[in-house]
Short mmCIF file of C-alpha atoms in Angstrom, two decimals:
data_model
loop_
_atom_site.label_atom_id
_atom_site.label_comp_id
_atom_site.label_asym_id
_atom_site.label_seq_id
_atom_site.Cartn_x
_atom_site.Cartn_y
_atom_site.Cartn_z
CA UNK W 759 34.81 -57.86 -51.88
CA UNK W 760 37.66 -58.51 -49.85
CA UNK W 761 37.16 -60.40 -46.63
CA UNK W 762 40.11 -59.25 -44.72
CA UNK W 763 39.00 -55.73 -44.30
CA UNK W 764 35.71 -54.10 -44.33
CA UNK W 765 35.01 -51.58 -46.41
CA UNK W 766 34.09 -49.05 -43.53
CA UNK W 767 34.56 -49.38 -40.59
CA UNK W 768 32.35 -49.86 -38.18
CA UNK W 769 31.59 -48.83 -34.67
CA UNK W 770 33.73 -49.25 -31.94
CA UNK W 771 30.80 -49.71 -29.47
CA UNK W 772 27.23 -50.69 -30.91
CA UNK W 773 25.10 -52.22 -27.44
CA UNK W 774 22.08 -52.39 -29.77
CA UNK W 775 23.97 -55.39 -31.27
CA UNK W 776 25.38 -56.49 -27.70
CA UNK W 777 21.73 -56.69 -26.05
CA UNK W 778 20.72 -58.15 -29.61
CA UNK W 779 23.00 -61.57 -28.90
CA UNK W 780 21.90 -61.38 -25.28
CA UNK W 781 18.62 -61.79 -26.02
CA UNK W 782 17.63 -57.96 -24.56
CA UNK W 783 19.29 -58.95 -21.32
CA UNK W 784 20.70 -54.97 -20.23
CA UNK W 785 21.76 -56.73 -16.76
CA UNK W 786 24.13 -59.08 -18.45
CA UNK W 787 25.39 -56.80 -20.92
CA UNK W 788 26.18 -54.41 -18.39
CA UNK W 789 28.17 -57.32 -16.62
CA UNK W 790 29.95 -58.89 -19.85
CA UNK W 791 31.02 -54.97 -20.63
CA UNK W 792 32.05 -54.31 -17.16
CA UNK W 793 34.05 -57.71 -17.58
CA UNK W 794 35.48 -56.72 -21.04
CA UNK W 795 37.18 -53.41 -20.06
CA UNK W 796 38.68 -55.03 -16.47
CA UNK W 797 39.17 -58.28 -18.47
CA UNK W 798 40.89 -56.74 -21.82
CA UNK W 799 41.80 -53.30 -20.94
CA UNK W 800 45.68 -53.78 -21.80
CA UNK W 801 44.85 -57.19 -24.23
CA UNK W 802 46.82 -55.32 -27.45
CA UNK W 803 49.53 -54.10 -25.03
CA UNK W 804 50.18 -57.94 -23.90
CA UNK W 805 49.97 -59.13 -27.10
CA UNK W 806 52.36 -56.55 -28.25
CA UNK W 807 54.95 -57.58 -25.28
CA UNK W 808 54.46 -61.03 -26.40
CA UNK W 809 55.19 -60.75 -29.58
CA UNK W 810 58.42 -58.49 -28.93
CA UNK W 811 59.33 -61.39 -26.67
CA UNK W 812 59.27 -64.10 -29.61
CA UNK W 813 56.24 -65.92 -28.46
CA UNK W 814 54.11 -65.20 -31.88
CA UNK W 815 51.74 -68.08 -31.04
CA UNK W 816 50.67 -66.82 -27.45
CA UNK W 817 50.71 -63.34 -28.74
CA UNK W 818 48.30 -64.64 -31.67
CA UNK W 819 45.82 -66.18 -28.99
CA UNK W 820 45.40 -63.25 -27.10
CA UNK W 821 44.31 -61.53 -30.35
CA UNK W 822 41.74 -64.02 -30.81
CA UNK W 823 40.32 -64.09 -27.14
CA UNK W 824 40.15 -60.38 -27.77
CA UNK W 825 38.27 -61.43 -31.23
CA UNK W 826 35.71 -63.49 -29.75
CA UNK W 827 35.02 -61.27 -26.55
CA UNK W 828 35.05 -57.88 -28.92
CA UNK W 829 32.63 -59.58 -31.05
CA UNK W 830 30.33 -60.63 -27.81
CA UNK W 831 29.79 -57.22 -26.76
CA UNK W 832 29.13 -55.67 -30.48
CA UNK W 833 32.78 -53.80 -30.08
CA UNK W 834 32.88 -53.83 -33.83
CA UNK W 835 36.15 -51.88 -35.24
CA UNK W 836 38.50 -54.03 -32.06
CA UNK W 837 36.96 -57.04 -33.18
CA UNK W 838 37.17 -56.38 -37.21
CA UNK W 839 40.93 -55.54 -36.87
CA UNK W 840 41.51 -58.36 -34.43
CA UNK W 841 40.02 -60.39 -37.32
CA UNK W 842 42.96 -59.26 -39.62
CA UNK W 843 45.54 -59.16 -37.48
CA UNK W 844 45.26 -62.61 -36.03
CA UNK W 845 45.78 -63.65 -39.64
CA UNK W 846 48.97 -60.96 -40.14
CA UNK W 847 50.17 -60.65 -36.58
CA UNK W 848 52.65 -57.75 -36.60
CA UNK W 849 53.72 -54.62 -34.19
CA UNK W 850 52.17 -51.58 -36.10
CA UNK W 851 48.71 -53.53 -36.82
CA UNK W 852 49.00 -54.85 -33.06
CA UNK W 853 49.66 -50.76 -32.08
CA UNK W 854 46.44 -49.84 -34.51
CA UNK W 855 45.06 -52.60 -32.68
CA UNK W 856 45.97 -50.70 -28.81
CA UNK W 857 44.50 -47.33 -30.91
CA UNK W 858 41.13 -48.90 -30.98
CA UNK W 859 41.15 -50.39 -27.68
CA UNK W 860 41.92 -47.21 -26.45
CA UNK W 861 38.15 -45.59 -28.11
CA UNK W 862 36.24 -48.47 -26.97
CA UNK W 863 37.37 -48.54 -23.46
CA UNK W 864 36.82 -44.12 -23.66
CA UNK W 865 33.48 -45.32 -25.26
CA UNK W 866 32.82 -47.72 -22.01
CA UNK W 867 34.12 -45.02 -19.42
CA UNK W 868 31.10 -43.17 -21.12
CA UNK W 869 27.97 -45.82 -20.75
CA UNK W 870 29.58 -48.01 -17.27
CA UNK W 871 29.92 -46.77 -13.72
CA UNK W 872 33.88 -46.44 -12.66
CA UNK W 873 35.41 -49.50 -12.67
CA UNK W 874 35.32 -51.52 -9.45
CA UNK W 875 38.48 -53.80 -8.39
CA UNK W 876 36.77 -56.53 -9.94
CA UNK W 877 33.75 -56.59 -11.83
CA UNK W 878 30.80 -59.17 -11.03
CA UNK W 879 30.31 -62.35 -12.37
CA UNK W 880 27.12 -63.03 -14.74
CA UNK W 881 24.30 -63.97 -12.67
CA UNK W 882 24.44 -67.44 -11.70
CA UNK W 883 22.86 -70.29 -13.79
CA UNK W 884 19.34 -72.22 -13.85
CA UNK W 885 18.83 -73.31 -10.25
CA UNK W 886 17.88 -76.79 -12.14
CA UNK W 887 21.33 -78.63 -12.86
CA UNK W 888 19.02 -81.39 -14.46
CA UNK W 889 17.61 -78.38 -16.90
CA UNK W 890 21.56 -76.82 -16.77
CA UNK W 891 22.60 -80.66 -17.78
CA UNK W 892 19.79 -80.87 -20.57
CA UNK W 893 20.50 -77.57 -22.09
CA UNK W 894 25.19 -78.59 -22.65
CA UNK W 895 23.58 -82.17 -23.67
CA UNK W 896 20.97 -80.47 -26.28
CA UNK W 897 23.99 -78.23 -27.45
CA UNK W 898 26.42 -81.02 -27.67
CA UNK W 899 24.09 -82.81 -29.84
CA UNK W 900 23.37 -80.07 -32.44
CA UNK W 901 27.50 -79.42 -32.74
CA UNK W 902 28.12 -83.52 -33.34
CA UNK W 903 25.16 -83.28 -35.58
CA UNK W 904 26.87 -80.49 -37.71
CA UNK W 905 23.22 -79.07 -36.77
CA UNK W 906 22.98 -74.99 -37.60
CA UNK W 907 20.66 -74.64 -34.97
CA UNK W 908 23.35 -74.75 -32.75
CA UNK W 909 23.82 -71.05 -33.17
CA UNK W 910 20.39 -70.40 -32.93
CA UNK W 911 20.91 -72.05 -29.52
CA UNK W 912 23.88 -70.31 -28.24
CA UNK W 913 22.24 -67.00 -28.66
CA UNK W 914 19.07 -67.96 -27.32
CA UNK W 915 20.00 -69.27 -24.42
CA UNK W 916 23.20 -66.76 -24.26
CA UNK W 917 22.85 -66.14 -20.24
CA UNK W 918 22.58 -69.94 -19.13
CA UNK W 919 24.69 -70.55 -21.29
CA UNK W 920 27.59 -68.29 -19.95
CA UNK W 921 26.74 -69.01 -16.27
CA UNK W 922 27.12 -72.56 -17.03
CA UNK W 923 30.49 -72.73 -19.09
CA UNK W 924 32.11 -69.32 -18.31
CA UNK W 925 32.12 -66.41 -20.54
CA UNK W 926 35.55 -67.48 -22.15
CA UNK W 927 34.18 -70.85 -23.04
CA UNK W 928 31.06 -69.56 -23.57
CA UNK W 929 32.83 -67.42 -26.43
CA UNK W 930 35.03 -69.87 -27.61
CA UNK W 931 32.11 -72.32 -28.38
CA UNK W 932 30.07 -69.26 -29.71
CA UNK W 933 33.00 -67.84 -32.34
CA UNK W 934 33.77 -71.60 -33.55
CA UNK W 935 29.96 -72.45 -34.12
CA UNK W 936 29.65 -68.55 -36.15
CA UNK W 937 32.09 -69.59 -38.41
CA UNK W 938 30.68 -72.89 -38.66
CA UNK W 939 33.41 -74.93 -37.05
CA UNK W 940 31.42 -77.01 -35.25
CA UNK W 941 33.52 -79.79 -34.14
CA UNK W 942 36.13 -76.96 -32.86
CA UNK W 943 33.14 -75.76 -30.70
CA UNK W 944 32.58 -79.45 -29.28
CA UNK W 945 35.71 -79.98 -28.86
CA UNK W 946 35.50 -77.04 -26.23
CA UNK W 947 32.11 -78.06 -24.85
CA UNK W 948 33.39 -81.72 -24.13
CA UNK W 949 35.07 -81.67 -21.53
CA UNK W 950 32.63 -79.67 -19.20
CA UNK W 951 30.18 -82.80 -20.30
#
């Protein structure tokens, strides 16, 4: 089976898999959603512009920001064709790219309130830093060790974890540990150590 493209595809919204990763935590996923559509709303349109503008490589790394976030909330078909076209970045997959975008964000209008000016922030982390300290220094650990549980602890621990390193970082570490890059995913932990 070829990896590049899957053989259907999938949903553009599925929040059983979203509140899956969260560990059943509605109050987050409600916030990371809320933060995806103010956050990403226009993400294949800038990538686009990019592109056009000769700057391939920034124009590839919004694509995979888009990836990692797409794949946080369970937006399926925007993070599947992200997938592919951050390995064949090129205007009419980037505009197929905008096409999907524009579902998900009609299938967000549908399950969110109206977008504020600026949606909140996740819920702040452990009021413990010594437990907030314990929990980087446990997942530091597994990553050096190469340790699979790693993953197990980055979506067990999803909502400390994201008030503690920022849902960008929080995604960054998560994607590179997924595909089992592990020292890619300390290498973003690090320096927050």
């Amino acid at each position: 089976m070829n990896d590049s493209a899957p053989a259907t595809p999938r949903s553009a919204l599925d929040l059983d898999d979203g509140l899956q990763r969260l560990m059943g935590d509605r109050p987050l996923l409600q916030r990371l959603l809320q933060r995806f559509r103010h956050d990403y709303r226009d993400a294949a349109q800038e990538a686009g512009a990019l592109l056009e503008a000769g700057a391939a490589e920034a124009a590839r790394r919004k694509v995979h920001t888009l990836k990692g976030a797409a794949g946080m909330v369970g937006a399926h078909e925007v993070h599947d064709l992200a997938r592919q076209i951050e390995q064949q970045l090129d205007a009419p997959a980037l505009h197929r790219l905008d096409e999907a975008m524009r579902r998900l964000l009609h299938k967000l209008d549908g399950v969110l309130p109206p977008p504020a000016s600026t949606p909140p922030l996740p819920a702040p982390g452990p009021a413990d830093p010594i437990a907030q300290r314990a929990l980087l220094n446990r997942l530091a650990l597994l990553l050096d060790e190469g340790n699979g549980a790693a993953i197990d602890l980055l979506e067990q621990s999803a909502a400390p974890l994201i008030a503690a390193l920022g849902i960008v970082t929080y995604q960054e570490i998560a994607e590179a540990a997924h595909e089992f890059d592990f020292e890619l995913a300390l290498a973003a932990l690090l320096p927050l150590l």
